[in-house]
Amino acid sequence: MVNPALVNPALDPAAVDPAAAEPSPSTSAEKQRFAKTRFVANAGLAAGATYQWIVKPYREGKFKKGTKGRTFALIKAGLAGAFAYNRLKAAVDNAKGDPLLSKAVVPLTAGIESLKGLGSKLRKGSASDADLSSLQDVITGVKSAGQSAGAPVTDRVPSLSQLGG
């Protein structure tokens, strides 16, 4: 079937009214509501990935030398670390759209930045107890900030395909 707009450009709404092709901006109230929603989604994914693919296997001893499946567990943990860092950065960006959230989350920015190399440390198997503790502290801080701003964060475990991009 032939697209009528290709045959007759006058039938294309963008050709008649160029503003029809551009999305209209959201109101500030919508931006704030969506900022909280996106913050909760991103922070929840970071928390879920952290627990499922890093904290839980670490506690189970799956990162210790000689453990069966160690290499695969380290690769998954490395991907989860990079994924969690990315989602935490996105959550902080989302928080900037809401005055209450931005006040609560901005102090955590330095902690999130300190996690930048965690993914590669986990993949190489060189992450320490201090690295894991730091990660858990940041996740707890983000969850607390969301809770205090009226945006409670619950863990949402991403799939392995989501971790890989």
PDB file of C-alpha atoms in Angstrom, residues 10-125:
ATOM      1  CA  ALA A  10      -0.570  18.290   1.069  1.00  0.00           C
ATOM      2  CA  LEU A  11      -2.033  15.303   2.951  1.00  0.00           C
ATOM      3  CA  ASP A  12       0.939  15.296   5.350  1.00  0.00           C
ATOM      4  CA  PRO A  13      -0.064  17.212   8.532  1.00  0.00           C
ATOM      5  CA  ALA A  14       3.552  18.335   9.016  1.00  0.00           C
ATOM      6  CA  ALA A  15       3.583  19.888   5.547  1.00  0.00           C
ATOM      7  CA  VAL A  16       0.431  21.880   6.314  1.00  0.00           C
ATOM      8  CA  ASP A  17       1.344  22.820   9.883  1.00  0.00           C
ATOM      9  CA  PRO A  18       5.034  22.296  10.794  1.00  0.00           C
ATOM     10  CA  ALA A  19       4.175  22.599  14.505  1.00  0.00           C
ATOM     11  CA  ALA A  20       2.050  19.431  14.204  1.00  0.00           C
ATOM     12  CA  ALA A  21       5.223  17.380  13.669  1.00  0.00           C
ATOM     13  CA  GLU A  22       6.874  18.616  16.871  1.00  0.00           C
ATOM     14  CA  PRO A  23       5.857  17.245  20.261  1.00  0.00           C
ATOM     15  CA  SER A  24       4.318  19.778  22.570  1.00  0.00           C
ATOM     16  CA  PRO A  25       6.200  20.477  25.799  1.00  0.00           C
ATOM     17  CA  SER A  26       4.815  19.085  29.017  1.00  0.00           C
ATOM     18  CA  THR A  27       3.584  21.342  31.745  1.00  0.00           C
ATOM     19  CA  SER A  28       5.877  21.753  34.735  1.00  0.00           C
ATOM     20  CA  ALA A  29       3.469  19.683  36.848  1.00  0.00           C
ATOM     21  CA  GLU A  30       3.683  16.813  34.333  1.00  0.00           C
ATOM     22  CA  LYS A  31       7.471  17.053  34.250  1.00  0.00           C
ATOM     23  CA  GLN A  32       7.589  16.808  38.032  1.00  0.00           C
ATOM     24  CA  ARG A  33       5.217  13.843  38.139  1.00  0.00           C
ATOM     25  CA  PHE A  34       7.133  12.025  35.441  1.00  0.00           C
ATOM     26  CA  ALA A  35      10.424  12.922  37.124  1.00  0.00           C
ATOM     27  CA  LYS A  36       9.348  11.088  40.282  1.00  0.00           C
ATOM     28  CA  THR A  37       8.058   8.128  38.291  1.00  0.00           C
ATOM     29  CA  ARG A  38      11.255   7.853  36.262  1.00  0.00           C
ATOM     30  CA  PHE A  39      13.343   8.300  39.416  1.00  0.00           C
ATOM     31  CA  VAL A  40      11.515   5.416  41.106  1.00  0.00           C
ATOM     32  CA  ALA A  41      11.902   3.185  38.023  1.00  0.00           C
ATOM     33  CA  ASN A  42      15.613   3.887  37.561  1.00  0.00           C
ATOM     34  CA  ALA A  43      16.483   3.648  41.255  1.00  0.00           C
ATOM     35  CA  GLY A  44      14.448   0.438  41.559  1.00  0.00           C
ATOM     36  CA  LEU A  45      16.279  -1.161  38.642  1.00  0.00           C
ATOM     37  CA  ALA A  46      19.653  -0.154  40.120  1.00  0.00           C
ATOM     38  CA  ALA A  47      18.692  -1.585  43.513  1.00  0.00           C
ATOM     39  CA  GLY A  48      17.336  -4.799  42.001  1.00  0.00           C
ATOM     40  CA  ALA A  49      20.411  -5.361  39.820  1.00  0.00           C
ATOM     41  CA  THR A  50      22.690  -4.686  42.751  1.00  0.00           C
ATOM     42  CA  TYR A  51      20.980  -7.164  45.012  1.00  0.00           C
ATOM     43  CA  GLN A  52      20.318  -9.936  42.480  1.00  0.00           C
ATOM     44  CA  TRP A  53      23.587  -9.947  40.560  1.00  0.00           C
ATOM     45  CA  ILE A  54      26.140  -8.537  43.054  1.00  0.00           C
ATOM     46  CA  VAL A  55      25.152  -8.693  46.737  1.00  0.00           C
ATOM     47  CA  LYS A  56      23.416 -12.076  46.716  1.00  0.00           C
ATOM     48  CA  PRO A  57      26.166 -13.951  44.780  1.00  0.00           C
ATOM     49  CA  TYR A  58      28.835 -12.237  46.887  1.00  0.00           C
ATOM     50  CA  ARG A  59      27.190 -13.434  50.110  1.00  0.00           C
ATOM     51  CA  GLU A  60      26.864 -16.917  48.626  1.00  0.00           C
ATOM     52  CA  GLY A  61      30.625 -16.973  47.958  1.00  0.00           C
ATOM     53  CA  LYS A  62      30.283 -17.214  44.176  1.00  0.00           C
ATOM     54  CA  PHE A  63      33.125 -14.741  43.610  1.00  0.00           C
ATOM     55  CA  LYS A  64      35.746 -16.772  45.493  1.00  0.00           C
ATOM     56  CA  LYS A  65      38.543 -18.439  43.539  1.00  0.00           C
ATOM     57  CA  GLY A  66      37.855 -22.048  42.721  1.00  0.00           C
ATOM     58  CA  THR A  67      34.084 -21.707  42.964  1.00  0.00           C
ATOM     59  CA  LYS A  68      32.147 -23.380  40.165  1.00  0.00           C
ATOM     60  CA  GLY A  69      30.538 -20.752  37.905  1.00  0.00           C
ATOM     61  CA  ARG A  70      32.767 -17.961  39.277  1.00  0.00           C
ATOM     62  CA  THR A  71      33.661 -16.490  35.883  1.00  0.00           C
ATOM     63  CA  PHE A  72      30.049 -16.221  34.780  1.00  0.00           C
ATOM     64  CA  ALA A  73      29.026 -14.771  38.161  1.00  0.00           C
ATOM     65  CA  LEU A  74      31.802 -12.153  37.893  1.00  0.00           C
ATOM     66  CA  ILE A  75      30.768 -11.213  34.359  1.00  0.00           C
ATOM     67  CA  LYS A  76      27.138 -10.817  35.443  1.00  0.00           C
ATOM     68  CA  ALA A  77      28.234  -8.790  38.464  1.00  0.00           C
ATOM     69  CA  GLY A  78      30.373  -6.547  36.273  1.00  0.00           C
ATOM     70  CA  LEU A  79      27.480  -5.917  33.921  1.00  0.00           C
ATOM     71  CA  ALA A  80      25.182  -5.308  36.891  1.00  0.00           C
ATOM     72  CA  GLY A  81      27.661  -2.851  38.393  1.00  0.00           C
ATOM     73  CA  ALA A  82      27.858  -0.848  35.180  1.00  0.00           C
ATOM     74  CA  PHE A  83      24.075  -1.047  34.788  1.00  0.00           C
ATOM     75  CA  ALA A  84      23.458   0.099  38.380  1.00  0.00           C
ATOM     76  CA  TYR A  85      25.857   3.028  37.966  1.00  0.00           C
ATOM     77  CA  ASN A  86      24.067   4.053  34.759  1.00  0.00           C
ATOM     78  CA  ARG A  87      20.594   3.807  36.317  1.00  0.00           C
ATOM     79  CA  LEU A  88      21.691   5.713  39.447  1.00  0.00           C
ATOM     80  CA  LYS A  89      23.049   8.531  37.280  1.00  0.00           C
ATOM     81  CA  ALA A  90      19.721   8.566  35.402  1.00  0.00           C
ATOM     82  CA  ALA A  91      17.800   8.620  38.698  1.00  0.00           C
ATOM     83  CA  VAL A  92      19.775  11.668  39.858  1.00  0.00           C
ATOM     84  CA  ASP A  93      19.012  13.389  36.527  1.00  0.00           C
ATOM     85  CA  ASN A  94      15.331  12.529  36.994  1.00  0.00           C
ATOM     86  CA  ALA A  95      15.391  13.910  40.533  1.00  0.00           C
ATOM     87  CA  LYS A  96      16.439  17.306  39.204  1.00  0.00           C
ATOM     88  CA  GLY A  97      12.916  17.657  37.765  1.00  0.00           C
ATOM     89  CA  ASP A  98      11.312  17.538  41.202  1.00  0.00           C
ATOM     90  CA  PRO A  99      12.245  20.111  43.856  1.00  0.00           C
ATOM     91  CA  LEU A 100      11.801  17.762  46.809  1.00  0.00           C
ATOM     92  CA  LEU A 101      13.676  14.885  45.200  1.00  0.00           C
ATOM     93  CA  SER A 102      16.516  17.090  44.006  1.00  0.00           C
ATOM     94  CA  LYS A 103      17.178  18.319  47.552  1.00  0.00           C
ATOM     95  CA  ALA A 104      17.188  14.756  48.831  1.00  0.00           C
ATOM     96  CA  VAL A 105      19.322  13.157  46.112  1.00  0.00           C
ATOM     97  CA  VAL A 106      21.961  15.760  45.278  1.00  0.00           C
ATOM     98  CA  PRO A 107      24.088  14.932  48.355  1.00  0.00           C
ATOM     99  CA  LEU A 108      24.372  11.361  47.030  1.00  0.00           C
ATOM    100  CA  THR A 109      25.998  12.399  43.742  1.00  0.00           C
ATOM    101  CA  ALA A 110      29.539  12.013  45.071  1.00  0.00           C
ATOM    102  CA  GLY A 111      28.738   8.524  46.332  1.00  0.00           C
ATOM    103  CA  ILE A 112      27.357   7.539  42.954  1.00  0.00           C
ATOM    104  CA  GLU A 113      30.445   8.909  41.208  1.00  0.00           C
ATOM    105  CA  SER A 114      32.636   6.806  43.494  1.00  0.00           C
ATOM    106  CA  LEU A 115      31.027   3.690  41.982  1.00  0.00           C
ATOM    107  CA  LYS A 116      32.200   4.494  38.464  1.00  0.00           C
ATOM    108  CA  GLY A 117      34.852   1.762  38.302  1.00  0.00           C
ATOM    109  CA  LEU A 118      32.882  -0.870  40.194  1.00  0.00           C
ATOM    110  CA  GLY A 119      31.737  -2.734  37.072  1.00  0.00           C
ATOM    111  CA  SER A 120      35.278  -3.370  35.869  1.00  0.00           C
ATOM    112  CA  LYS A 121      36.458  -4.271  39.396  1.00  0.00           C
ATOM    113  CA  LEU A 122      33.703  -6.872  39.619  1.00  0.00           C
ATOM    114  CA  ARG A 123      34.420  -8.295  36.167  1.00  0.00           C
ATOM    115  CA  LYS A 124      38.123  -8.643  37.069  1.00  0.00           C
ATOM    116  CA  GLY A 125      37.302 -10.156  40.457  1.00  0.00           C
TER     117      GLY A 125
END
